[in-house]
PDB file of C-alpha atoms and ligand atoms in Angstrom:
ATOM      1  CA  LYS A   9      14.235   9.757  12.064  1.00 44.00           C
ATOM      2  CA  GLY A  10      10.773   9.197  14.103  1.00 54.00           C
ATOM      3  CA  TRP A  11       8.300   6.740  12.700  1.00 67.00           C
ATOM      4  CA  ILE A  12       4.616   6.600  13.754  1.00 73.00           C
ATOM      5  CA  THR A  13       4.528   9.386  16.410  1.00 71.00           C
ATOM      6  CA  GLU A  14       7.020  11.702  16.262  1.00 75.00           C
ATOM      7  CA  ASN A  15       6.976  14.620  13.647  1.00 80.00           C
ATOM      8  CA  LEU A  16       3.468  14.391  12.521  1.00 87.00           C
ATOM      9  CA  TYR A  17       1.223  17.268  11.020  1.00 89.00           C
ATOM     10  CA  LEU A  18      -2.392  17.267  10.932  1.00 91.00           C
ATOM     11  CA  TYR A  19      -3.664  17.945   7.466  1.00 93.00           C
ATOM     12  CA  GLN A  20      -7.377  18.012   5.541  1.00 95.00           C
ATOM     13  CA  GLY A  21      -8.181  15.574   8.642  1.00 96.00           C
ATOM     14  CA  PHE A  22      -5.292  13.220   8.491  1.00 95.00           C
ATOM     15  CA  TRP A  23      -1.892  12.699   9.883  1.00 93.00           C
ATOM     16  CA  HIS A  24       1.410  13.249   7.897  1.00 91.00           C
ATOM     17  CA  GLN A  25       5.203  12.823   8.585  1.00 84.00           C
ATOM     18  CA  SER A  26       7.408  15.936   8.121  1.00 77.00           C
ATOM     19  CA  SER A  27      10.626  14.291   6.350  1.00 69.00           C
ATOM     20  CA  ARG A  28      12.757  14.899   3.295  1.00 59.00           C
ATOM     21  CA  ARG A  29      10.784  12.485   1.363  1.00 65.00           C
ATOM     22  CA  ILE A  30       6.898  13.167   2.640  1.00 73.00           C
ATOM     23  CA  SER A  31       5.473  16.211   4.040  1.00 81.00           C
ATOM     24  CA  VAL A  32       2.504  18.737   3.949  1.00 86.00           C
ATOM     25  CA  GLU A  33       4.404  20.741   2.101  1.00 86.00           C
ATOM     26  CA  THR A  34       5.151  18.032  -0.504  1.00 86.00           C
ATOM     27  CA  LEU A  35       1.145  17.260  -0.748  1.00 89.00           C
ATOM     28  CA  MET A  36       0.774  21.157  -1.296  1.00 89.00           C
ATOM     29  CA  ALA A  37       3.113  21.064  -4.146  1.00 87.00           C
ATOM     30  CA  LEU A  38       1.826  17.944  -5.816  1.00 89.00           C
ATOM     31  CA  GLN A  39      -1.454  19.446  -5.823  1.00 90.00           C
ATOM     32  CA  ASP A  40      -0.333  22.318  -7.734  1.00 88.00           C
ATOM     33  CA  THR A  41       1.951  20.515 -10.020  1.00 87.00           C
ATOM     34  CA  PHE A  42       0.911  16.945 -10.271  1.00 88.00           C
ATOM     35  CA  LYS A  43      -0.772  16.219 -13.880  1.00 88.00           C
ATOM     36  CA  ALA A  44      -2.796  12.948 -13.714  1.00 91.00           C
ATOM     37  CA  HIS A  45      -3.291  10.939 -17.130  1.00 90.00           C
ATOM     38  CA  PRO A  46      -6.492   9.411 -17.592  1.00 92.00           C
ATOM     39  CA  THR A  47      -4.587   6.304 -18.578  1.00 92.00           C
ATOM     40  CA  ASP A  48      -2.474   6.367 -15.131  1.00 93.00           C
ATOM     41  CA  ILE A  49      -3.227   3.650 -12.518  1.00 96.00           C
ATOM     42  CA  TYR A  50      -3.053   4.317  -9.068  1.00 97.00           C
ATOM     43  CA  LEU A  51      -2.424   1.912  -6.113  1.00 98.00           C
ATOM     44  CA  ALA A  52      -3.422   3.358  -2.677  1.00 98.00           C
ATOM     45  CA  THR A  53      -3.172   2.084   0.702  1.00 98.00           C
ATOM     46  CA  LEU A  54      -2.280   2.639   4.140  1.00 97.00           C
ATOM     47  CA  PRO A  55       1.376   2.072   5.197  1.00 96.00           C
ATOM     48  CA  LYS A  56       1.731  -1.684   5.795  1.00 97.00           C
ATOM     49  CA  SER A  57      -1.638  -2.681   4.155  1.00 98.00           C
ATOM     50  CA  GLY A  58       0.161  -4.773   1.575  1.00 98.00           C
ATOM     51  CA  THR A  59       1.478  -2.086  -0.544  1.00 98.00           C
ATOM     52  CA  THR A  60       4.625  -4.022  -1.850  1.00 98.00           C
ATOM     53  CA  TRP A  61       2.558  -7.241  -2.590  1.00 98.00           C
ATOM     54  CA  LEU A  62       0.261  -5.036  -4.729  1.00 98.00           C
ATOM     55  CA  LYS A  63       2.836  -3.128  -6.514  1.00 97.00           C
ATOM     56  CA  ALA A  64       4.548  -6.586  -7.298  1.00 97.00           C
ATOM     57  CA  LEU A  65       1.112  -8.168  -8.581  1.00 98.00           C
ATOM     58  CA  VAL A  66      -0.105  -5.019 -10.872  1.00 97.00           C
ATOM     59  CA  PHE A  67       3.914  -4.746 -11.998  1.00 95.00           C
ATOM     60  CA  ALA A  68       3.813  -8.152 -13.084  1.00 95.00           C
ATOM     61  CA  LEU A  69       0.527  -8.274 -14.643  1.00 95.00           C
ATOM     62  CA  VAL A  70       0.816  -5.144 -16.911  1.00 94.00           C
ATOM     63  CA  ASN A  71       4.060  -6.220 -18.088  1.00 91.00           C
ATOM     64  CA  ARG A  72       3.394  -9.851 -18.827  1.00 90.00           C
ATOM     65  CA  ASN A  73       5.739  -9.490 -21.829  1.00 82.00           C
ATOM     66  CA  LEU A  74       8.782  -9.760 -19.485  1.00 81.00           C
ATOM     67  CA  PHE A  75       7.809 -13.370 -18.859  1.00 74.00           C
ATOM     68  CA  LYS A  76       7.961 -14.167 -22.431  1.00 64.00           C
ATOM     69  CA  ASP A  77      11.727 -15.452 -22.489  1.00 58.00           C
ATOM     70  CA  ASN A  78      10.816 -17.554 -19.445  1.00 59.00           C
ATOM     71  CA  CYS A  79      14.030 -15.880 -17.787  1.00 63.00           C
ATOM     72  CA  LEU A  80      12.734 -15.370 -14.154  1.00 69.00           C
ATOM     73  CA  SER A  81      16.283 -14.741 -12.906  1.00 73.00           C
ATOM     74  CA  THR A  82      16.473 -11.284 -14.567  1.00 80.00           C
ATOM     75  CA  HIS A  83      12.719 -10.160 -13.943  1.00 86.00           C
ATOM     76  CA  PRO A  84      12.698  -6.747 -12.305  1.00 89.00           C
ATOM     77  CA  LEU A  85      10.780  -7.807  -9.628  1.00 91.00           C
ATOM     78  CA  LEU A  86      13.247 -10.490  -8.556  1.00 88.00           C
ATOM     79  CA  VAL A  87      16.630  -8.228  -8.955  1.00 88.00           C
ATOM     80  CA  SER A  88      14.863  -5.075  -7.236  1.00 87.00           C
ATOM     81  CA  ASN A  89      12.830  -4.387  -4.441  1.00 91.00           C
ATOM     82  CA  PRO A  90       8.995  -3.890  -6.040  1.00 94.00           C
ATOM     83  CA  HIS A  91       9.325  -0.454  -4.306  1.00 93.00           C
ATOM     84  CA  ASN A  92      12.134   0.348  -7.328  1.00 89.00           C
ATOM     85  CA  CYS A  93       9.635  -0.865  -9.803  1.00 90.00           C
ATOM     86  CA  LEU A  94       6.346   1.242  -9.267  1.00 91.00           C
ATOM     87  CA  PRO A  95       6.911   4.372  -7.461  1.00 89.00           C
ATOM     88  CA  PHE A  96       5.158   6.507  -4.870  1.00 91.00           C
ATOM     89  CA  ILE A  97       3.612   9.797  -6.228  1.00 91.00           C
ATOM     90  CA  GLU A  98       4.448  11.616  -2.956  1.00 89.00           C
ATOM     91  CA  THR A  99       8.163  10.488  -2.801  1.00 81.00           C
ATOM     92  CA  GLU A 100      10.110   9.381  -5.845  1.00 68.00           C
ATOM     93  CA  ILE A 101       7.841  10.967  -8.387  1.00 65.00           C
ATOM     94  CA  PHE A 102       7.515  14.116  -6.842  1.00 62.00           C
ATOM     95  CA  ARG A 103      11.235  14.339  -7.120  1.00 58.00           C
ATOM     96  CA  ASP A 104      11.846  12.603 -10.568  1.00 54.00           C
ATOM     97  CA  THR A 105       8.726  14.250 -12.500  1.00 52.00           C
ATOM     98  CA  PRO A 106      10.472  14.542 -15.874  1.00 48.00           C
ATOM     99  CA  THR A 107      11.035  11.140 -16.157  1.00 52.00           C
ATOM    100  CA  TYR A 108       7.330  10.481 -16.112  1.00 58.00           C
ATOM    101  CA  THR A 109       5.684  13.049 -18.297  1.00 59.00           C
ATOM    102  CA  ASP A 110       5.175  11.019 -21.685  1.00 62.00           C
ATOM    103  CA  PRO A 111       1.722  10.866 -22.108  1.00 59.00           C
ATOM    104  CA  HIS A 112       1.446   8.162 -24.281  1.00 65.00           C
ATOM    105  CA  SER A 113       3.380   5.628 -21.404  1.00 77.00           C
ATOM    106  CA  LEU A 114       1.344   3.726 -19.248  1.00 87.00           C
ATOM    107  CA  ARG A 115       2.179   5.303 -15.896  1.00 90.00           C
ATOM    108  CA  LEU A 116       1.753   3.177 -12.819  1.00 93.00           C
ATOM    109  CA  PHE A 117       1.802   4.750  -9.306  1.00 94.00           C
ATOM    110  CA  ALA A 118       1.374   4.250  -5.546  1.00 96.00           C
ATOM    111  CA  THR A 119       0.172   6.317  -2.953  1.00 96.00           C
ATOM    112  CA  HIS A 120      -0.711   6.869   0.909  1.00 96.00           C
ATOM    113  CA  ILE A 121      -2.298  10.076   0.177  1.00 96.00           C
ATOM    114  CA  PRO A 122      -5.861   9.642   1.598  1.00 97.00           C
ATOM    115  CA  TYR A 123      -8.376  10.028  -1.038  1.00 98.00           C
ATOM    116  CA  THR A 124      -9.500  13.444  -0.088  1.00 97.00           C
ATOM    117  CA  SER A 125      -6.111  14.722  -0.233  1.00 96.00           C
ATOM    118  CA  LEU A 126      -5.208  13.686  -3.534  1.00 96.00           C
ATOM    119  CA  PRO A 127      -3.921  16.092  -6.097  1.00 95.00           C
ATOM    120  CA  GLN A 128      -7.087  17.406  -7.882  1.00 96.00           C
ATOM    121  CA  SER A 129      -5.922  16.425 -10.977  1.00 94.00           C
ATOM    122  CA  ILE A 130      -6.036  12.732 -10.235  1.00 96.00           C
ATOM    123  CA  LEU A 131      -9.691  13.119  -9.170  1.00 97.00           C
ATOM    124  CA  ASP A 132     -10.569  15.034 -12.462  1.00 96.00           C
ATOM    125  CA  SER A 133      -8.697  12.526 -14.879  1.00 95.00           C
ATOM    126  CA  GLY A 134     -11.079   9.648 -14.692  1.00 95.00           C
ATOM    127  CA  CYS A 135      -8.024   7.250 -14.158  1.00 96.00           C
ATOM    128  CA  ARG A 136      -8.179   3.804 -12.303  1.00 97.00           C
ATOM    129  CA  ILE A 137      -7.331   3.523  -8.626  1.00 98.00           C
ATOM    130  CA  VAL A 138      -7.174   0.023  -6.883  1.00 98.00           C
ATOM    131  CA  TYR A 139      -7.232   0.394  -2.706  1.00 98.00           C
ATOM    132  CA  LEU A 140      -5.821  -2.460  -0.824  1.00 98.00           C
ATOM    133  CA  CYS A 141      -7.485  -2.336   2.729  1.00 98.00           C
ATOM    134  CA  ARG A 142      -5.748  -4.814   5.779  1.00 98.00           C
ATOM    135  CA  ASN A 143      -7.319  -5.861   9.082  1.00 98.00           C
ATOM    136  CA  PRO A 144      -6.384  -2.822  11.352  1.00 98.00           C
ATOM    137  CA  LYS A 145      -5.208  -5.381  14.253  1.00 98.00           C
ATOM    138  CA  ASP A 146      -2.647  -6.873  11.371  1.00 98.00           C
ATOM    139  CA  VAL A 147      -1.628  -2.720  10.194  1.00 98.00           C
ATOM    140  CA  LEU A 148      -1.029  -2.089  13.681  1.00 98.00           C
ATOM    141  CA  VAL A 149       1.388  -5.148  14.432  1.00 98.00           C
ATOM    142  CA  SER A 150       2.913  -4.744  11.114  1.00 98.00           C
ATOM    143  CA  MET A 151       3.534  -1.029  11.625  1.00 95.00           C
ATOM    144  CA  PHE A 152       4.822  -1.635  15.461  1.00 95.00           C
ATOM    145  CA  HIS A 153       7.784  -3.713  13.583  1.00 95.00           C
ATOM    146  CA  PHE A 154       8.118  -1.873  10.536  1.00 94.00           C
ATOM    147  CA  ALA A 155       8.832   1.184  13.076  1.00 91.00           C
ATOM    148  CA  ASN A 156      11.035  -0.296  15.285  1.00 91.00           C
ATOM    149  CA  ARG A 157      13.498  -1.261  12.380  1.00 89.00           C
ATOM    150  CA  LEU A 158      13.477   2.212  11.565  1.00 84.00           C
ATOM    151  CA  ARG A 159      13.870   4.143  14.415  1.00 82.00           C
ATOM    152  CA  ASP A 160      17.074   5.511  15.442  1.00 76.00           C
ATOM    153  CA  LYS A 161      19.032   4.972  18.758  1.00 73.00           C
ATOM    154  CA  LEU A 162      18.392   8.472  20.034  1.00 74.00           C
ATOM    155  CA  LEU A 163      14.781   7.791  19.818  1.00 78.00           C
ATOM    156  CA  GLY A 164      14.802   4.245  21.129  1.00 84.00           C
ATOM    157  CA  PRO A 165      12.007   1.476  20.812  1.00 88.00           C
ATOM    158  CA  LEU A 166       8.341   2.201  20.827  1.00 91.00           C
ATOM    159  CA  THR A 167       6.488  -0.247  23.243  1.00 94.00           C
ATOM    160  CA  PHE A 168       3.714  -2.043  21.988  1.00 96.00           C
ATOM    161  CA  GLU A 169       1.288  -0.348  23.956  1.00 95.00           C
ATOM    162  CA  GLU A 170       2.753   3.022  22.863  1.00 93.00           C
ATOM    163  CA  THR A 171       1.914   2.089  19.287  1.00 94.00           C
ATOM    164  CA  PHE A 172      -1.703   0.884  20.267  1.00 96.00           C
ATOM    165  CA  THR A 173      -2.418   4.053  21.686  1.00 95.00           C
ATOM    166  CA  SER A 174      -1.505   5.918  19.222  1.00 94.00           C
ATOM    167  CA  PHE A 175      -2.894   3.985  16.593  1.00 96.00           C
ATOM    168  CA  SER A 176      -6.369   3.603  18.278  1.00 96.00           C
ATOM    169  CA  LYS A 177      -6.252   7.598  18.604  1.00 95.00           C
ATOM    170  CA  GLY A 178      -5.950   7.429  14.454  1.00 95.00           C
ATOM    171  CA  VAL A 179      -2.330   8.830  15.123  1.00 93.00           C
ATOM    172  CA  MET A 180      -0.320   7.416  12.403  1.00 92.00           C
ATOM    173  CA  PRO A 181       1.278   8.291   9.100  1.00 91.00           C
ATOM    174  CA  THR A 182      -1.412   8.992   6.763  1.00 94.00           C
ATOM    175  CA  GLY A 183      -4.049   8.095   9.738  1.00 95.00           C
ATOM    176  CA  PRO A 184      -6.654   7.769  11.247  1.00 97.00           C
ATOM    177  CA  TYR A 185      -6.773   4.325   9.652  1.00 98.00           C
ATOM    178  CA  TRP A 186     -10.659   4.081   9.489  1.00 98.00           C
ATOM    179  CA  ASP A 187     -11.093   7.438   7.937  1.00 98.00           C
ATOM    180  CA  HIS A 188      -7.996   6.414   4.985  1.00 98.00           C
ATOM    181  CA  VAL A 189     -10.441   3.427   4.520  1.00 98.00           C
ATOM    182  CA  LYS A 190     -13.761   5.088   4.509  1.00 97.00           C
ATOM    183  CA  GLY A 191     -12.524   7.491   2.142  1.00 97.00           C
ATOM    184  CA  TYR A 192     -11.798   5.023  -0.821  1.00 98.00           C
ATOM    185  CA  HIS A 193     -14.377   2.249   0.279  1.00 98.00           C
ATOM    186  CA  LYS A 194     -17.133   5.297  -0.636  1.00 96.00           C
ATOM    187  CA  VAL A 195     -16.048   6.267  -3.940  1.00 97.00           C
ATOM    188  CA  SER A 196     -15.221   2.458  -4.695  1.00 97.00           C
ATOM    189  CA  LEU A 197     -19.169   2.361  -4.602  1.00 96.00           C
ATOM    190  CA  GLU A 198     -19.921   5.503  -6.206  1.00 97.00           C
ATOM    191  CA  GLN A 199     -17.444   4.954  -8.894  1.00 97.00           C
ATOM    192  CA  PRO A 200     -16.852   1.361  -9.119  1.00 98.00           C
ATOM    193  CA  GLU A 201     -15.493   1.599 -12.875  1.00 97.00           C
ATOM    194  CA  ASN A 202     -12.839   3.942 -11.276  1.00 98.00           C
ATOM    195  CA  VAL A 203     -12.086   2.681  -7.975  1.00 98.00           C
ATOM    196  CA  LEU A 204     -11.404  -1.335  -7.199  1.00 98.00           C
ATOM    197  CA  PHE A 205     -11.579  -1.805  -3.380  1.00 98.00           C
ATOM    198  CA  LEU A 206      -9.755  -5.182  -2.075  1.00 98.00           C
ATOM    199  CA  THR A 207      -8.733  -6.424   1.120  1.00 98.00           C
ATOM    200  CA  TYR A 208      -5.495  -8.233   2.133  1.00 98.00           C
ATOM    201  CA  GLU A 209      -7.264 -10.986   3.829  1.00 98.00           C
ATOM    202  CA  ASP A 210      -9.536 -12.051   0.499  1.00 98.00           C
ATOM    203  CA  MET A 211      -6.353 -11.693  -1.522  1.00 98.00           C
ATOM    204  CA  LYS A 212      -4.374 -14.073   0.544  1.00 98.00           C
ATOM    205  CA  ILE A 213      -7.690 -16.673   0.353  1.00 97.00           C
ATOM    206  CA  HIS A 214      -8.741 -16.280  -3.197  1.00 98.00           C
ATOM    207  CA  THR A 215      -5.728 -14.880  -4.936  1.00 98.00           C
ATOM    208  CA  ALA A 216      -6.201 -15.984  -8.147  1.00 98.00           C
ATOM    209  CA  SER A 217      -9.711 -14.642  -8.695  1.00 98.00           C
ATOM    210  CA  ASN A 218      -8.401 -11.400  -7.347  1.00 98.00           C
ATOM    211  CA  VAL A 219      -5.430 -11.252  -9.769  1.00 98.00           C
ATOM    212  CA  LYS A 220      -8.347 -11.966 -12.845  1.00 98.00           C
ATOM    213  CA  ARG A 221     -10.207  -9.057 -11.195  1.00 98.00           C
ATOM    214  CA  LEU A 222      -7.425  -6.780 -10.944  1.00 98.00           C
ATOM    215  CA  ALA A 223      -6.364  -7.446 -14.695  1.00 98.00           C
ATOM    216  CA  LYS A 224      -9.793  -6.937 -16.052  1.00 98.00           C
ATOM    217  CA  PHE A 225     -10.310  -3.769 -13.798  1.00 98.00           C
ATOM    218  CA  LEU A 226      -7.259  -2.474 -15.019  1.00 97.00           C
ATOM    219  CA  GLY A 227      -7.782  -3.265 -18.744  1.00 96.00           C
ATOM    220  CA  PHE A 228      -5.155  -6.231 -19.167  1.00 96.00           C
ATOM    221  CA  PRO A 229      -7.684  -9.158 -19.270  1.00 97.00           C
ATOM    222  CA  PHE A 230      -6.293 -12.800 -19.364  1.00 97.00           C
ATOM    223  CA  SER A 231      -7.022 -14.349 -22.422  1.00 97.00           C
ATOM    224  CA  GLU A 232      -8.447 -17.583 -22.426  1.00 97.00           C
ATOM    225  CA  ASP A 233      -4.910 -19.052 -23.821  1.00 96.00           C
ATOM    226  CA  GLU A 234      -3.371 -17.203 -21.014  1.00 95.00           C
ATOM    227  CA  GLU A 235      -5.026 -18.968 -18.571  1.00 96.00           C
ATOM    228  CA  ALA A 236      -4.749 -22.147 -19.951  1.00 96.00           C
ATOM    229  CA  GLU A 237      -0.754 -21.948 -20.023  1.00 93.00           C
ATOM    230  CA  GLY A 238      -0.838 -20.817 -16.620  1.00 94.00           C
ATOM    231  CA  ALA A 239      -0.290 -16.813 -16.646  1.00 94.00           C
ATOM    232  CA  ILE A 240      -1.795 -16.080 -13.612  1.00 96.00           C
ATOM    233  CA  GLN A 241      -0.272 -18.846 -11.404  1.00 95.00           C
ATOM    234  CA  ARG A 242       2.990 -17.637 -12.871  1.00 93.00           C
ATOM    235  CA  ILE A 243       2.131 -14.261 -11.546  1.00 95.00           C
ATOM    236  CA  ILE A 244       1.211 -15.144  -7.992  1.00 96.00           C
ATOM    237  CA  ARG A 245       4.163 -17.064  -8.123  1.00 94.00           C
ATOM    238  CA  ILE A 246       6.786 -14.331  -8.762  1.00 93.00           C
ATOM    239  CA  CYS A 247       4.986 -12.388  -6.445  1.00 96.00           C
ATOM    240  CA  SER A 248       4.750 -14.598  -3.273  1.00 96.00           C
ATOM    241  CA  PHE A 249       5.960 -13.538  -0.185  1.00 97.00           C
ATOM    242  CA  GLU A 250       8.316 -16.363  -0.235  1.00 96.00           C
ATOM    243  CA  ASN A 251       9.658 -15.243  -3.677  1.00 94.00           C
ATOM    244  CA  LEU A 252      10.016 -11.614  -3.014  1.00 95.00           C
ATOM    245  CA  SER A 253      11.336 -11.848   0.742  1.00 95.00           C
ATOM    246  CA  GLU A 254      14.229 -14.184  -0.604  1.00 94.00           C
ATOM    247  CA  ALA A 255      15.225 -11.413  -3.419  1.00 92.00           C
ATOM    248  CA  ASN A 256      15.184  -8.927  -1.000  1.00 93.00           C
ATOM    249  CA  LYS A 257      17.411 -10.680   1.643  1.00 93.00           C
ATOM    250  CA  HIS A 258      19.919  -7.990   1.050  1.00 92.00           C
ATOM    251  CA  GLY A 259      20.631  -4.103   0.357  1.00 90.00           C
ATOM    252  CA  ASN A 260      18.515  -1.183   1.273  1.00 89.00           C
ATOM    253  CA  PHE A 261      15.708   0.307  -0.485  1.00 84.00           C
ATOM    254  CA  ARG A 262      16.669   3.753   0.666  1.00 78.00           C
ATOM    255  CA  GLU A 263      20.043   4.496   2.729  1.00 76.00           C
ATOM    256  CA  ASP A 264      17.695   4.458   5.989  1.00 78.00           C
ATOM    257  CA  ILE A 265      15.215   1.493   5.212  1.00 88.00           C
ATOM    258  CA  PRO A 266      16.794  -2.040   4.407  1.00 91.00           C
ATOM    259  CA  ASN A 267      15.018  -4.103   1.444  1.00 94.00           C
ATOM    260  CA  ASP A 268      14.205  -6.837   4.095  1.00 94.00           C
ATOM    261  CA  ALA A 269      11.887  -4.459   6.257  1.00 94.00           C
ATOM    262  CA  PHE A 270       9.052  -4.907   3.984  1.00 96.00           C
ATOM    263  CA  PHE A 271       8.672  -8.637   4.470  1.00 97.00           C
ATOM    264  CA  ARG A 272       8.111  -9.741   8.164  1.00 97.00           C
ATOM    265  CA  GLU A 273       5.573 -12.555   8.418  1.00 97.00           C
ATOM    266  CA  GLY A 274       3.422 -11.763   5.300  1.00 98.00           C
ATOM    267  CA  LYS A 275       0.207 -13.602   7.059  1.00 98.00           C
ATOM    268  CA  VAL A 276      -2.956 -12.781   8.305  1.00 98.00           C
ATOM    269  CA  GLY A 277      -3.839 -12.675  11.591  1.00 98.00           C
ATOM    270  CA  ASP A 278      -0.632 -12.154  13.607  1.00 98.00           C
ATOM    271  CA  TRP A 279      -2.268  -9.703  15.811  1.00 98.00           C
ATOM    272  CA  THR A 280      -3.314 -12.545  17.992  1.00 98.00           C
ATOM    273  CA  ASN A 281       0.045 -12.807  19.159  1.00 98.00           C
ATOM    274  CA  HIS A 282       0.319  -9.029  20.036  1.00 98.00           C
ATOM    275  CA  LEU A 283      -2.848  -7.790  21.142  1.00 98.00           C
ATOM    276  CA  THR A 284      -4.357  -8.201  24.986  1.00 98.00           C
ATOM    277  CA  ASP A 285      -8.000  -8.999  24.790  1.00 98.00           C
ATOM    278  CA  GLU A 286      -9.018  -5.572  26.085  1.00 98.00           C
ATOM    279  CA  MET A 287      -6.619  -4.226  23.281  1.00 98.00           C
ATOM    280  CA  SER A 288      -8.786  -6.329  20.559  1.00 98.00           C
ATOM    281  CA  SER A 289     -11.772  -5.234  22.053  1.00 98.00           C
ATOM    282  CA  ILE A 290     -11.078  -1.798  21.686  1.00 98.00           C
ATOM    283  CA  LEU A 291     -10.145  -2.076  18.210  1.00 98.00           C
ATOM    284  CA  ASP A 292     -13.449  -4.009  17.540  1.00 97.00           C
ATOM    285  CA  GLU A 293     -15.473  -1.257  18.941  1.00 97.00           C
ATOM    286  CA  ILE A 294     -13.763   1.504  17.360  1.00 97.00           C
ATOM    287  CA  THR A 295     -13.936  -0.568  13.973  1.00 97.00           C
ATOM    288  CA  LYS A 296     -17.954  -1.165  14.717  1.00 95.00           C
ATOM    289  CA  GLU A 297     -18.638   2.255  15.008  1.00 96.00           C
ATOM    290  CA  LYS A 298     -16.644   3.502  12.447  1.00 96.00           C
ATOM    291  CA  PHE A 299     -17.419   1.352   9.788  1.00 96.00           C
ATOM    292  CA  HIS A 300     -21.356   0.524  10.793  1.00 93.00           C
ATOM    293  CA  ASP A 301     -22.454   1.627   7.015  1.00 90.00           C
ATOM    294  CA  LEU A 302     -20.035  -0.217   5.342  1.00 90.00           C
ATOM    295  CA  HIS A 303     -19.565  -3.822   4.359  1.00 85.00           C
ATOM    296  CA  ILE A 304     -15.853  -4.959   5.291  1.00 89.00           C
ATOM    297  CA  SER A 305     -14.959  -8.295   6.180  1.00 84.00           C
ATOM    298  CA  PHE A 306     -11.521  -9.574   7.079  1.00 88.00           C
TER     299      PHE A 306
HETATM  300  P1  LIG B 419       3.642  -8.193   8.043  1.00 66.25           P
HETATM  301  O1  LIG B 419       4.484  -7.012   8.765  1.00 66.25           O
HETATM  302  O2  LIG B 419       2.448  -8.473   8.760  1.00 66.25           O
HETATM  303  O3  LIG B 419       4.135  -9.222   8.072  1.00 66.25           O
HETATM  304  P2  LIG B 419       3.615  -2.604   3.253  1.00 66.25           P
HETATM  305  O4  LIG B 419       3.587  -3.416   1.966  1.00 66.25           O
HETATM  306  O5  LIG B 419       2.201  -1.837   2.860  1.00 66.25           O
HETATM  307  O6  LIG B 419       4.594  -2.032   3.699  1.00 66.25           O
HETATM  308  O7  LIG B 419       2.865  -3.811   3.930  1.00 66.25           O
HETATM  309  C1  LIG B 419       4.088  -4.945   4.412  1.00 66.25           C
HETATM  310  C2  LIG B 419       3.375  -5.972   5.236  1.00 66.25           C
HETATM  311  O8  LIG B 419       2.785  -6.920   3.646  1.00 66.25           O
HETATM  312  C3  LIG B 419       4.091  -6.791   6.005  1.00 66.25           C
HETATM  313  O9  LIG B 419       3.149  -7.441   6.759  1.00 66.25           O
HETATM  314  C4  LIG B 419       4.781  -7.844   4.957  1.00 66.25           C
HETATM  315  O10 LIG B 419       5.119  -8.842   5.568  1.00 66.25           O
HETATM  316  C5  LIG B 419       3.354  -8.099   4.023  1.00 66.25           C
HETATM  317  N1  LIG B 419       4.009  -8.607   2.727  1.00 66.25           N
HETATM  318  C6  LIG B 419       5.132  -8.116   1.918  1.00 66.25           C
HETATM  319  N2  LIG B 419       5.152  -8.855   1.083  1.00 66.25           N
HETATM  320  C7  LIG B 419       4.008  -9.873   0.947  1.00 66.25           C
HETATM  321  C8  LIG B 419       3.843 -10.511   0.014  1.00 66.25           C
HETATM  322  N3  LIG B 419       4.519 -10.859  -1.347  1.00 66.25           N
HETATM  323  N4  LIG B 419       2.553 -11.571   0.419  1.00 66.25           N
HETATM  324  C9  LIG B 419       2.101 -10.856   1.403  1.00 66.25           C
HETATM  325  N5  LIG B 419       2.281 -10.307   2.139  1.00 66.25           N
HETATM  326  C10 LIG B 419       3.125  -9.613   1.759  1.00 66.25           C
END
């Protein structure tokens, strides 16, 4: 039941949890059994990078027909956790594959699996992947709070210092952070038609243009009429932090994860309230060294 530092295994250069749902065995089994379709869409992230938001946006934009009757109170995103609308391949799908085998249906999946450990079938399929990256300092802070919501009484809470030390050594589920980001960033430059690289920070500032970009990349561009009648703004509104967190105030996503654990602050720069100057400089140094050949700004 530990989250972050306990029960992690190193596999193909990345740390993975060992739990009922996600494990190295699951990754190996996916490699053997998972069949990707060329029309699949995968949303790839490191935990705590904005996965829930991206899931909601993509679900809303490819299912625009759900807005037709203008009945928002029954929209799946407002009556259910976005994680129930768009499954992770390494957890839900692996246990539930038969539902998703229709080769003609559009399949939306999420994953935290590093690029180099993705099932070969995905890499060979020519499908589209959206990667959402977030400032490592905000990922660390978000992870610290999330971990402490999930840790059981036996393990006790993690201190921020422990979380920082582990994170900066690269030890976190599907970390090291920097290698995960670099893996997807590299392919986004080599195969821009297959991998779209976005940042949480840019999504926050330029939400509308990024939603438009996402829609075009995924093959669901907005028509002029749709734009004129406010379709983009409607999607942004329904997926806003305020709306989704309100809809997820109660209940559990799974027996061990309350719905509201996925919604905390939803802001850029909360790290300034947690990191000392020294911690901040250490992460800046690591990021500068690891990302010296990338152009990513947060
Ligand atoms: P904070 O802990 O900094 O608030 P993930 O979905 O990958 O688990 O990431 C969770 C982070 O995304 C949390 O960050 C959460 O508050 C934020 N988040 C969730 N929904 C969001 C939304 N609709 N808009 C912006 N941020 C959101």
